[in-house]
Coordinates of C-alpha atoms in Angstrom, one line a residue:
M1 CA -52.7 151.3 45.4
A2 CA -49.4 149.5 47.3
S3 CA -50.2 148.6 50.1
Q4 CA -47.8 150.7 53.0
F5 CA -46.1 147.4 52.6
Y6 CA -44.3 147.4 49.4
G7 CA -41.5 148.2 49.9
L8 CA -40.6 144.9 51.6
N9 CA -42.4 142.7 49.1
I10 CA -40.7 145.3 46.4
A11 CA -37.7 143.7 48.6
Y12 CA -38.4 140.3 49.1
T13 CA -38.7 139.5 45.4
G14 CA -35.4 140.7 45.5
L15 CA -33.9 138.4 47.7
L16 CA -35.7 135.5 46.1
A17 CA -35.0 136.2 43.0
S18 CA -30.7 137.0 44.3
N19 CA -31.2 133.1 46.3
A20 CA -33.0 132.0 42.9
A21 CA -28.8 133.0 41.2
L22 CA -26.7 132.0 44.3
N23 CA -28.3 128.4 43.9
T24 CA -28.2 128.2 40.4
T25 CA -24.3 128.9 40.4
S26 CA -23.5 126.6 42.8
N27 CA -25.5 124.2 41.1
N28 CA -22.9 125.0 37.9
I29 CA -20.5 124.4 40.5
S30 CA -21.6 121.2 41.3
N31 CA -21.8 120.2 37.7
I32 CA -18.0 121.7 36.8
E33 CA -16.7 118.7 36.3
T34 CA -20.2 116.9 34.8
K35 CA -19.8 115.8 30.8
G36 CA -22.1 117.9 28.9
Y37 CA -23.7 119.8 31.7
S38 CA -25.0 122.9 30.2
K39 CA -24.4 126.1 32.2
Q40 CA -27.9 127.8 33.4
V41 CA -28.6 131.0 34.2
V42 CA -31.4 132.5 35.8
N43 CA -33.9 135.0 33.7
Q44 CA -35.6 138.3 35.4
T45 CA -37.5 140.8 34.7
A46 CA -39.0 143.4 35.9
A47 CA -42.5 143.3 37.3
D48 CA -45.5 144.8 36.1
A49 CA -45.1 148.6 37.6
L50 CA -48.4 149.7 39.2
R51 CA -50.8 152.8 38.7
T52 CA -50.5 154.8 41.6
Y53 CA -52.7 157.8 40.9
T54 CA -50.3 160.2 41.7
T55 CA -48.9 162.7 39.8
F56 CA -45.5 159.9 39.1
G57 CA -47.6 156.9 37.9
C58 CA -46.3 154.8 38.1
S59 CA -44.5 151.9 40.3
G60 CA -41.6 149.8 39.9
S61 CA -43.3 146.5 41.7
G62 CA -39.4 144.5 42.0
V63 CA -38.7 142.0 39.2
N64 CA -39.4 138.4 38.0
V65 CA -38.0 135.0 38.5
D66 CA -38.7 133.4 34.8
S67 CA -37.2 130.7 34.3
I68 CA -33.4 129.1 34.6
E69 CA -32.3 128.0 31.6
R70 CA -29.8 126.1 30.2
L71 CA -27.5 128.2 27.7
R72 CA -26.8 126.0 24.7
D73 CA -26.6 126.6 20.8
E74 CA -27.5 124.1 19.2
F75 CA -26.0 125.1 16.1
Y76 CA -22.3 124.0 17.2
D77 CA -24.0 121.5 18.3
V78 CA -25.0 120.3 14.9
K79 CA -21.4 121.4 13.9
Y80 CA -20.5 118.6 15.8
W81 CA -22.7 115.9 15.3
N82 CA -20.8 116.4 12.2
N83 CA -18.1 116.5 12.1
N84 CA -18.4 113.2 14.8
E85 CA -19.6 111.3 12.2
I86 CA -16.5 111.6 9.7
K87 CA -14.4 111.3 13.0
G88 CA -16.5 108.1 12.8
E89 CA -16.7 106.8 9.6
Y90 CA -12.5 107.2 9.1
D91 CA -11.4 105.8 13.0
K92 CA -12.9 102.2 11.3
K93 CA -11.1 102.7 7.8
N94 CA -8.6 104.6 8.7
Y95 CA -8.3 101.0 11.9
Y96 CA -8.8 97.5 9.6
T97 CA -6.8 99.3 6.7
S98 CA -4.2 100.0 9.0
Q99 CA -4.3 95.6 9.8
I100 CA -4.7 94.9 6.3
E101 CA -1.7 97.9 5.1
Q102 CA 0.0 95.0 8.0
Y103 CA -0.8 91.9 6.5
F104 CA 0.6 92.7 2.8
I105 CA 4.1 94.3 5.2
D106 CA 7.5 92.2 3.1
D107 CA 10.2 94.1 5.0
D108 CA 13.5 91.9 6.3
T109 CA 11.5 91.8 8.9
V110 CA 7.7 89.6 7.0
K111 CA 9.2 87.2 4.3
G112 CA 5.7 88.8 2.6
F113 CA 5.3 88.0 -1.4
K114 CA 7.6 89.9 -3.3
S115 CA 10.6 87.5 -1.6
I116 CA 8.2 83.9 -1.5
F117 CA 7.6 85.2 -5.4
D118 CA 10.7 86.1 -5.9
E119 CA 12.4 82.4 -4.3
M120 CA 10.3 80.7 -6.4
F121 CA 12.2 82.2 -10.0
N122 CA 15.2 82.1 -8.2
S123 CA 14.3 78.1 -7.2
M124 CA 13.2 78.1 -10.9
Q125 CA 17.3 79.0 -12.2
E126 CA 18.6 76.4 -10.2
L127 CA 15.8 74.0 -12.0
M128 CA 17.7 74.7 -15.5
K129 CA 21.5 74.3 -14.3
S130 CA 19.7 70.6 -14.2
S131 CA 16.0 70.2 -16.0
G132 CA 16.5 66.6 -15.3
D133 CA 17.5 66.2 -11.2
S134 CA 14.2 65.2 -8.8
V135 CA 15.7 66.8 -6.4
V136 CA 15.8 70.2 -7.4
K137 CA 12.3 69.4 -8.6
A138 CA 11.0 69.2 -5.2
Q139 CA 12.4 72.2 -3.6
F140 CA 10.9 74.0 -7.1
I141 CA 8.2 72.9 -6.7
G142 CA 7.8 73.2 -2.0
Y143 CA 9.2 77.2 -2.5
A144 CA 6.0 76.7 -5.4
N145 CA 3.9 75.4 -2.2
N146 CA 5.2 78.3 0.2
L147 CA 3.3 81.0 -2.5
T148 CA 0.0 79.4 -2.8
T149 CA 0.3 78.3 1.0
Y150 CA 1.3 83.4 1.3
F151 CA -2.2 83.5 -1.1
N152 CA -4.3 81.0 1.0
E153 CA -2.7 82.5 4.2
M154 CA -3.0 85.6 2.9
A155 CA -6.7 84.4 1.7
S156 CA -7.4 84.3 6.6
N157 CA -6.1 86.8 7.4
L158 CA -8.8 88.8 5.1
S159 CA -11.0 86.5 6.0
K160 CA -10.8 87.2 9.5
V161 CA -10.9 91.0 9.5
Q162 CA -14.1 90.3 7.7
E163 CA -15.8 88.7 10.6
D164 CA -14.3 90.4 13.2
I165 CA -16.0 93.9 11.2
N166 CA -19.4 91.9 10.6
S167 CA -19.6 91.3 14.9
E168 CA -18.1 94.6 15.2
I169 CA -20.8 96.1 12.9
K170 CA -23.1 93.1 15.9
V171 CA -22.5 96.5 18.6
K172 CA -23.2 98.7 16.3
V173 CA -26.4 98.2 16.1
D174 CA -26.8 97.4 19.0
E175 CA -25.5 100.0 21.0
I176 CA -27.9 102.0 18.3
N177 CA -31.1 100.9 19.8
S178 CA -29.5 100.7 23.6
L179 CA -28.7 105.3 22.5
A180 CA -31.7 105.5 21.3
E181 CA -34.4 103.7 23.7
E182 CA -32.7 105.6 26.7
I183 CA -33.5 109.2 24.2
A184 CA -36.8 107.9 23.7
S185 CA -37.5 107.6 27.5
L186 CA -36.8 111.2 28.2
N187 CA -38.3 112.8 25.9
K188 CA -40.8 111.0 27.5
Q189 CA -40.0 112.1 30.9
I190 CA -38.8 116.1 29.0
N191 CA -42.0 116.4 28.2
V192 CA -43.7 115.2 31.4
I193 CA -41.5 118.1 33.2
E194 CA -42.6 120.6 31.1
L195 CA -45.6 120.7 30.8
T196 CA -46.1 122.0 34.8
G197 CA -44.5 125.6 31.9
V198 CA -39.9 124.0 34.0
T199 CA -37.3 123.4 31.6
A200 CA -35.9 119.7 31.8
N201 CA -32.8 121.2 32.3
E202 CA -30.6 118.1 33.6
L203 CA -33.2 115.8 31.4
R204 CA -31.8 118.5 27.8
D205 CA -28.9 117.8 29.2
Q206 CA -29.1 113.5 29.0
R207 CA -30.6 114.0 25.3
T208 CA -27.7 115.8 23.7
V209 CA -24.6 113.4 25.5
L210 CA -26.4 110.7 23.9
I211 CA -27.7 111.6 21.0
D212 CA -23.8 112.8 20.3
Q213 CA -22.9 109.1 20.8
L214 CA -25.1 108.1 18.8
S215 CA -23.6 110.9 16.6
A216 CA -19.8 109.0 16.1
I217 CA -21.8 105.7 14.7
V218 CA -23.7 106.4 12.1
D219 CA -25.1 109.8 10.6
V220 CA -27.8 112.5 12.9
E221 CA -30.4 114.8 12.2
V222 CA -32.6 115.1 15.5
T223 CA -35.9 118.4 14.7
E224 CA -37.6 119.5 18.0
T225 CA -41.1 120.9 17.6
P226 CA -43.7 122.6 19.7
I227 CA -46.4 120.9 20.3
Y228 CA -50.4 122.9 20.7
D229 CA -53.3 122.7 21.5
S230 CA -55.9 120.8 18.8
H231 CA -58.3 122.6 20.3
N232 CA -56.7 126.5 20.8
P233 CA -54.6 126.1 17.6
D234 CA -52.4 129.2 19.7
R235 CA -51.9 127.7 22.7
F236 CA -48.4 126.2 23.2
T237 CA -48.4 123.3 25.4
G238 CA -45.6 123.4 26.1
A239 CA -43.7 119.8 25.4
H240 CA -42.6 119.3 22.2
R241 CA -42.3 116.5 19.7
Y242 CA -38.4 115.4 19.6
M243 CA -37.5 113.1 16.4
V244 CA -34.1 111.6 15.4
T245 CA -33.5 110.3 12.1
I246 CA -30.3 108.9 11.2
A247 CA -28.5 107.0 8.1
D248 CA -29.6 109.4 5.7
G249 CA -33.5 110.5 7.0
Q250 CA -34.6 107.1 7.8
V251 CA -36.2 107.9 11.5
L252 CA -35.1 105.8 14.5
V253 CA -37.1 108.0 17.6
D254 CA -40.1 110.1 17.4
G255 CA -41.0 111.1 20.8
S256 CA -41.3 108.2 23.4
D257 CA -41.0 105.8 20.8
Y258 CA -38.3 104.2 19.3
N259 CA -37.1 101.6 16.1
G260 CA -35.9 99.0 17.3
L261 CA -33.1 97.8 14.5
K262 CA -31.8 94.1 14.4
C263 CA -29.0 92.0 12.3
V264 CA -29.8 89.6 10.0
A265 CA -26.9 86.5 9.6
R266 CA -27.5 85.2 5.9
E267 CA -28.0 82.3 5.0
T268 CA -25.3 79.0 4.4
D269 CA -26.1 79.9 0.6
N270 CA -26.8 82.4 0.1
K271 CA -23.2 85.1 0.2
A272 CA -22.2 88.3 -1.4
Y273 CA -19.4 87.6 -3.1
Q274 CA -18.4 84.3 -4.2
S275 CA -15.2 84.9 -1.6
D276 CA -17.2 85.9 1.4
V277 CA -17.4 84.6 5.2
Q278 CA -20.5 82.4 5.8
G279 CA -22.9 84.3 8.8
M280 CA -22.4 87.9 7.1
Y281 CA -25.0 90.1 8.6
D282 CA -27.5 92.7 6.9
I283 CA -29.6 95.2 8.8
Y284 CA -33.5 95.5 9.0
W285 CA -35.5 96.9 11.6
S286 CA -37.8 95.5 13.8
N287 CA -40.2 96.0 12.1
G288 CA -38.8 93.7 9.2
S289 CA -38.4 96.2 6.6
A290 CA -34.5 97.1 4.9
F291 CA -32.5 99.2 6.4
G292 CA -30.7 101.6 4.4
M293 CA -27.5 100.4 4.0
Y294 CA -24.8 101.7 1.9
S295 CA -27.3 104.9 1.7
A296 CA -24.8 107.3 0.1
S297 CA -25.4 110.3 3.0
M298 CA -24.1 107.8 5.7
G299 CA -22.0 108.1 7.9
G300 CA -20.5 107.5 11.2
E301 CA -19.3 104.5 12.2
L302 CA -21.5 102.0 10.9
A303 CA -21.4 103.4 7.4
G304 CA -16.7 102.6 7.7
L305 CA -17.4 99.5 9.0
L306 CA -19.8 98.6 6.0
H307 CA -17.8 99.9 3.1
M308 CA -15.1 97.6 4.9
R309 CA -17.0 94.7 5.8
D310 CA -18.7 94.3 1.9
G311 CA -16.4 97.1 -0.2
N312 CA -15.6 96.3 -4.1
N313 CA -15.0 99.9 -5.4
G314 CA -18.0 99.9 -7.2
E315 CA -18.1 96.9 -8.9
Y316 CA -21.1 94.8 -8.7
F317 CA -22.5 92.4 -10.2
Y318 CA -25.9 94.7 -12.4
G319 CA -27.7 94.3 -16.4
E320 CA -30.7 94.1 -17.9
F321 CA -33.2 91.5 -18.0
T322 CA -34.1 89.9 -21.1
N323 CA -34.8 86.8 -21.7
L324 CA -36.7 84.2 -19.0
K325 CA -37.5 80.2 -19.7
K326 CA -39.0 77.5 -17.1
D327 CA -37.4 74.1 -17.7
A328 CA -38.1 70.7 -17.3
E329 CA -39.4 70.7 -13.4
G330 CA -41.0 74.7 -13.7
N331 CA -38.3 76.7 -12.2
C332 CA -37.7 79.7 -14.0
L333 CA -34.1 80.6 -15.9
A334 CA -34.3 84.4 -16.6
T335 CA -31.0 85.7 -18.6
I336 CA -29.4 89.4 -17.2
Q337 CA -27.8 90.9 -20.5
V338 CA -24.5 93.0 -19.0
T339 CA -22.3 95.6 -20.7
A340 CA -20.1 95.7 -17.4
D341 CA -15.8 94.9 -18.5
Y342 CA -15.5 93.6 -15.8
L343 CA -18.4 91.4 -15.9
L344 CA -17.4 89.7 -18.9
D345 CA -13.9 89.1 -18.0
M346 CA -14.3 85.0 -15.3
T347 CA -10.7 86.2 -13.6
K348 CA -12.9 89.1 -12.1
C349 CA -15.2 86.7 -11.9
T350 CA -17.1 87.6 -7.7
L351 CA -20.4 86.2 -7.8
P352 CA -21.1 83.6 -5.2
D353 CA -23.1 79.9 -6.4
S354 CA -25.9 80.7 -5.1
G355 CA -27.4 83.2 -3.9
T356 CA -30.3 86.2 -4.1
I357 CA -31.0 88.3 -7.3
N358 CA -32.9 91.4 -7.4
I359 CA -34.8 91.7 -10.4
G360 CA -37.3 94.9 -11.0
N361 CA -36.8 95.3 -7.0
T362 CA -37.5 91.9 -6.2
L363 CA -35.8 89.8 -3.7
Y364 CA -36.0 86.8 -5.6
K365 CA -33.4 83.3 -4.6
Y366 CA -31.1 81.2 -7.2
S367 CA -29.3 78.0 -6.6
E368 CA -27.4 78.2 -9.4
W369 CA -25.6 80.5 -13.2
S370 CA -24.3 80.3 -16.6
F371 CA -22.7 82.6 -18.5
D372 CA -23.0 82.3 -21.9
S373 CA -19.2 84.3 -23.5
T374 CA -20.9 84.0 -27.2
T375 CA -23.9 86.6 -25.7
G376 CA -22.3 88.2 -22.8
S377 CA -25.8 86.7 -20.5
Y378 CA -25.6 85.3 -17.6
T379 CA -28.8 83.0 -17.1
F380 CA -30.0 82.4 -13.6
K381 CA -32.0 79.6 -12.1
I382 CA -35.1 81.0 -9.2
D383 CA -36.3 77.5 -7.6
K384 CA -40.0 77.4 -7.1
D385 CA -39.6 76.0 -4.0
E386 CA -37.4 78.4 -2.9
N387 CA -39.5 81.6 -3.8
D388 CA -42.9 82.7 -2.7
M389 CA -43.2 83.5 -6.9
E390 CA -42.4 83.1 -9.9
V391 CA -40.1 85.7 -12.5
P392 CA -43.4 87.9 -13.7
Y393 CA -43.2 87.9 -17.5
S394 CA -43.4 92.0 -16.7
K395 CA -40.2 92.6 -15.8
L396 CA -38.4 92.3 -19.0
H397 CA -35.6 94.5 -19.4
R398 CA -35.4 96.0 -16.2
E399 CA -32.9 96.2 -14.0
A400 CA -30.9 93.1 -12.1
S401 CA -28.3 92.9 -9.5
V402 CA -27.1 90.7 -7.5
N403 CA -25.5 93.7 -4.3
Q404 CA -25.2 97.4 -4.9
A405 CA -22.8 99.5 -5.3
V406 CA -20.1 100.0 -2.5
D407 CA -17.8 102.5 -3.6
Y408 CA -15.1 101.6 -2.0
K409 CA -12.3 99.8 -0.6
G410 CA -13.6 96.7 1.2
I411 CA -12.8 93.3 2.2
P412 CA -14.6 92.2 -1.2
Y413 CA -11.9 93.6 -2.6
Y414 CA -9.0 92.7 -2.2
Q415 CA -10.3 89.3 -2.7
E416 CA -11.0 89.6 -5.6
Q417 CA -8.1 91.1 -6.4
L418 CA -6.0 87.9 -5.0
N419 CA -8.1 85.9 -5.7
E420 CA -7.4 87.5 -10.0
W421 CA -4.1 87.5 -10.2
V422 CA -4.0 83.9 -8.7
R423 CA -6.8 82.5 -11.9
L424 CA -4.3 84.7 -14.0
F425 CA -1.1 82.6 -12.3
A426 CA -1.6 79.8 -12.8
K427 CA -3.0 80.0 -16.3
A428 CA -0.9 81.5 -17.6
F429 CA 1.1 78.6 -15.8
N430 CA -0.4 75.5 -16.5
D431 CA -0.9 76.7 -19.8
I432 CA 2.7 76.5 -20.7
L433 CA 3.7 73.1 -18.5
T434 CA 0.4 71.5 -20.5
Q435 CA 1.3 72.6 -24.2
E436 CA 1.9 70.3 -26.9
G437 CA 4.2 68.0 -26.7
S438 CA 5.6 68.6 -23.1
S439 CA 6.7 65.4 -21.8
D440 CA 7.7 65.3 -17.8
V441 CA 10.7 62.1 -17.3
Y442 CA 8.5 59.6 -18.3
G443 CA 7.9 61.1 -21.2
D444 CA 4.0 61.8 -20.6
P445 CA 2.4 64.3 -21.3
G446 CA 2.5 67.8 -19.1
Q447 CA 0.4 68.4 -16.0
N448 CA -1.1 71.3 -14.0
L449 CA 1.1 72.3 -11.6
F450 CA -1.2 74.9 -9.5
T451 CA -4.5 74.3 -8.6
G452 CA -7.3 74.7 -6.2
N453 CA -8.5 72.3 -4.0
L454 CA -12.3 72.0 -2.8
A455 CA -14.7 71.0 0.4
T456 CA -14.6 67.6 -0.5
A457 CA -11.3 66.9 -1.0
K458 CA -10.9 66.9 -4.2
Q459 CA -8.5 69.7 -6.8
L460 CA -9.4 71.6 -9.8
S461 CA -8.4 70.1 -13.1
F462 CA -9.5 72.6 -15.4
R463 CA -11.3 70.3 -17.8
H464 CA -14.4 72.5 -18.5
E465 CA -13.0 76.1 -18.7
E466 CA -14.1 76.8 -21.5
G467 CA -16.9 75.7 -21.1
I468 CA -19.5 73.7 -24.0
N469 CA -20.5 76.3 -26.2
G470 CA -19.3 79.6 -24.6
V471 CA -21.5 78.1 -21.5
I472 CA -19.6 78.2 -18.4
T473 CA -21.4 77.8 -14.4
S474 CA -21.2 78.4 -11.6
S475 CA -20.8 74.9 -10.9
S476 CA -17.3 74.3 -14.0
D477 CA -14.1 73.6 -13.1
C478 CA -12.0 76.6 -14.5
Y479 CA -10.5 79.5 -13.4
R480 CA -13.1 81.1 -11.9
M481 CA -13.4 78.7 -9.2
L482 CA -10.0 79.1 -8.8
T483 CA -9.6 81.6 -5.1
A484 CA -6.5 83.1 -3.5
A485 CA -8.2 80.8 -0.6
N486 CA -8.3 77.5 -2.1
F487 CA -5.0 78.0 -4.5
G488 CA -2.8 74.9 -3.3
I489 CA -0.2 72.2 -5.9
N490 CA -1.0 69.6 -7.4
E491 CA -1.2 66.4 -5.5
D492 CA 0.6 64.7 -8.0
L493 CA 3.4 66.8 -8.5
L494 CA 4.3 67.1 -4.4
E495 CA 4.4 62.6 -4.6
N496 CA 6.4 62.1 -7.0
A497 CA 8.4 66.0 -8.6
D498 CA 9.7 64.0 -11.9
R499 CA 6.0 64.5 -12.9
L500 CA 7.1 68.1 -13.4
A501 CA 7.5 68.6 -17.1
T502 CA 10.7 70.7 -18.3
H503 CA 11.1 70.3 -22.0
T504 CA 8.6 70.3 -24.7
D505 CA 10.8 67.6 -27.5
A506 CA 10.8 65.0 -25.8
S507 CA 13.8 62.9 -27.3
A508 CA 16.1 65.6 -26.9
G509 CA 17.0 64.6 -23.5
Q510 CA 15.4 65.1 -19.4
D511 CA 18.0 67.6 -18.9
K512 CA 15.8 70.4 -21.4
Y513 CA 14.6 72.7 -19.4
D514 CA 12.3 74.9 -22.5
I515 CA 9.8 74.9 -20.8
L516 CA 10.9 76.4 -17.8
E517 CA 12.3 79.2 -19.6
E518 CA 8.9 80.1 -20.9
L519 CA 7.8 79.3 -17.4
Y520 CA 10.3 82.2 -16.2
S521 CA 10.3 84.4 -18.4
M522 CA 5.9 85.0 -17.2
K523 CA 7.8 86.8 -13.3
S524 CA 8.4 89.8 -15.8
D525 CA 7.0 89.8 -19.3
A526 CA 3.7 91.3 -20.1
N527 CA 3.2 89.8 -22.5
V528 CA 2.6 86.2 -20.6
M529 CA 0.3 87.7 -17.9
T530 CA -1.0 90.3 -16.5
F531 CA -2.4 91.9 -14.0
R532 CA -3.4 95.2 -14.0
G533 CA -1.1 96.4 -16.6
G534 CA 1.5 95.2 -14.9
T535 CA 3.3 91.7 -14.7
A536 CA 3.5 89.6 -12.2
E537 CA 5.7 90.4 -10.3
E538 CA 4.0 94.4 -9.2
L539 CA 1.6 91.8 -7.5
L540 CA 2.7 93.9 -4.0
E541 CA 3.3 96.8 -5.4
W542 CA -1.1 97.3 -7.0
I543 CA -2.4 95.8 -3.4
L544 CA -0.3 97.6 -1.0
G545 CA -0.6 100.8 -2.8
D546 CA -4.3 100.6 -2.6
V547 CA -4.5 99.7 0.4
A548 CA -1.0 103.0 2.1
L549 CA -3.1 105.0 0.0
N550 CA -6.5 104.0 1.6
A551 CA -5.0 103.8 5.3
E552 CA -3.3 107.4 4.4
R553 CA -6.6 109.3 3.5
A554 CA -8.6 107.4 5.9
E555 CA -6.1 108.7 8.7
T556 CA -5.9 112.0 7.3
F557 CA -9.0 112.0 7.2
Y558 CA -10.5 111.0 10.6
N559 CA -6.9 113.5 12.2
N560 CA -9.4 116.6 10.0
A561 CA -12.3 115.5 10.9
D562 CA -11.3 114.9 14.3
I563 CA -9.1 118.8 14.7
M564 CA -12.5 120.4 13.5
A565 CA -14.6 118.2 16.1
S566 CA -12.5 119.8 19.3
K567 CA -12.4 123.3 17.7
V568 CA -16.0 123.6 17.9
D569 CA -16.3 121.5 20.7
N570 CA -14.3 124.2 22.5
Q571 CA -16.7 127.0 20.6
R572 CA -20.1 125.4 22.0
T573 CA -18.3 124.7 25.6
S574 CA -17.3 128.5 25.6
I575 CA -21.1 128.8 25.5
S576 CA -22.7 126.8 27.0
G577 CA -19.2 125.0 29.6
V578 CA -18.9 125.8 33.6
D579 CA -16.2 128.3 34.3
N580 CA -14.4 129.1 36.9
D581 CA -13.5 132.1 37.4
E582 CA -16.8 133.6 35.7
E583 CA -18.8 131.1 38.8
A584 CA -16.8 133.4 41.2
V585 CA -17.1 136.1 39.8
S586 CA -21.3 135.9 39.7
L587 CA -20.7 134.2 42.6
V588 CA -19.6 137.2 44.1
K589 CA -22.1 139.4 41.8
Y590 CA -25.0 137.4 43.4
Q591 CA -24.3 138.0 47.0
N592 CA -23.9 141.1 47.4
A593 CA -27.0 141.0 45.2
Y594 CA -28.6 139.2 48.5
N595 CA -27.1 141.0 50.8
L596 CA -28.6 145.0 50.1
S597 CA -32.6 143.1 49.7
S598 CA -32.1 142.2 53.5
K599 CA -30.6 145.5 54.1
M600 CA -33.5 146.6 52.8
I601 CA -36.1 144.0 54.0
Q602 CA -34.4 144.9 58.3
V603 CA -33.9 149.1 57.1
L604 CA -38.1 148.7 55.8
T605 CA -38.6 146.2 59.5
E606 CA -36.8 149.4 61.1
I607 CA -39.1 151.7 59.8
Y608 CA -42.8 149.7 59.7
D609 CA -41.1 149.4 63.9
R610 CA -41.1 152.7 64.1
L611 CA -44.6 153.2 62.0
I612 CA -46.3 150.6 64.5
L613 CA -44.4 150.5 67.4
E614 CA -44.2 153.7 68.5
T615 CA -47.1 156.1 66.7
G616 CA -49.9 153.7 66.8
V617 CA -51.3 153.4 63.7

């Protein structure tokens, strides 16, 4: 049965509830500009009624403040993270493709490929008018040298972009580690607090902000499951297991533990592609296990950077491991049969001279390789001193690959396009210059104009282009070794322009220029030299078309994702954000409730004063 002071106690609970609501409103107003802060509300329930054993049965006993919780809709959080991931990925793609697009510009302000290419062939026309003039020959060779310099600079620019991307990948991995450590630390703090039965609202807000930041870098999936007492499965402890997975389900954070990532630079002799810069980073977990760098489901800035750095348009080396032999030194010689057209064409070859090959899901280092054009097979030399184990026969007829398919047009793709054009153009040009009967003013056979400058200070002679018995090795002096980066002019012709062959009939006189006529036809005749089904002069249109299309696509996807992320953020802010007007209304409402509770206490105090002091009860 209720005591005489029952009403005073009821008013007191109302006073406490109103005070809690006022404090919560004050906290909301104070944090209106705090990033990631979620509006908090007081959850109230009517206290259990008491039986009075009277005709009216039960009497209310006031109000309970059950909890102070933040307003949050996890559905909108997940939607925001998904859009933020797409936004982050295409932000990086948009930035770097736009940068590459600037390199290929050819207009009134920047002299690009078309201008330099046309200048070279215009100079060739002048040479036709006086093919025996040494000065005009030197001018033509100078314009040809400008063309090689253009490709050298383009390859260098692309390499610099690749280096920048590689460095940024390291920065993003460090950011992931930092965020993972903070999230794991917050998980521990939140569980310590919530084991006491209260909700750690501010800490949960901080954790959500970190997940927001992480979702821009890599795709994120969060799961939070309650932890129950192992001795009493029906009793909820108050703690939760909070897991964060990234890159298509790989665990980054599990409760108060997190898995760190690390970047490991590739060894000097272990490039992924022929034209790659040295020291590209591979990503591993801190325990040494592989990180799914090229997971099809991975998104965020990290995915955008990896696609730009390693994108090969899906063209990578792969085939069937069909034969295994050993050389005289005991090294394994693994033969890989290929069928893809681009792997059968050495002008499209991107295979590095040495590197790592995956045979039956085991990685082996190879020091050299050879290609047999008659059988369409590659043979890799697996050095016994560089590998912990030999290649077993049990792996025969299993798949072998170098690198992976990265279905995006990144730096390796554009480098390959430049290399392919350079190889096709140089071979077609040199073949005309060195055809049977060609001669210079001295009556000597014609020489190659275009060559490749090797690191050894030597130049390629292309003497082994056809190979021995159809076999080309990774060290053969052939057009496969010619790249946009080492594209150059024959030093003999730079020193003496009269070494340039202009005709095939030595008795016709030095003003004869039938070779020059054939060379000039290369500019617009696809039968003499074709690139991607077009003519030699259409290189810029093809590559710039690729770059412009990717840049436009990246910008479109970025803008769409940015708009969607903003809309979703507005939606979740409408739920969890603090509004000045709403809080002002709440302030008045809870103030009135507080005043009424206070007035109730005052009235009851007067009643008790009269009852106790004046009636003598």
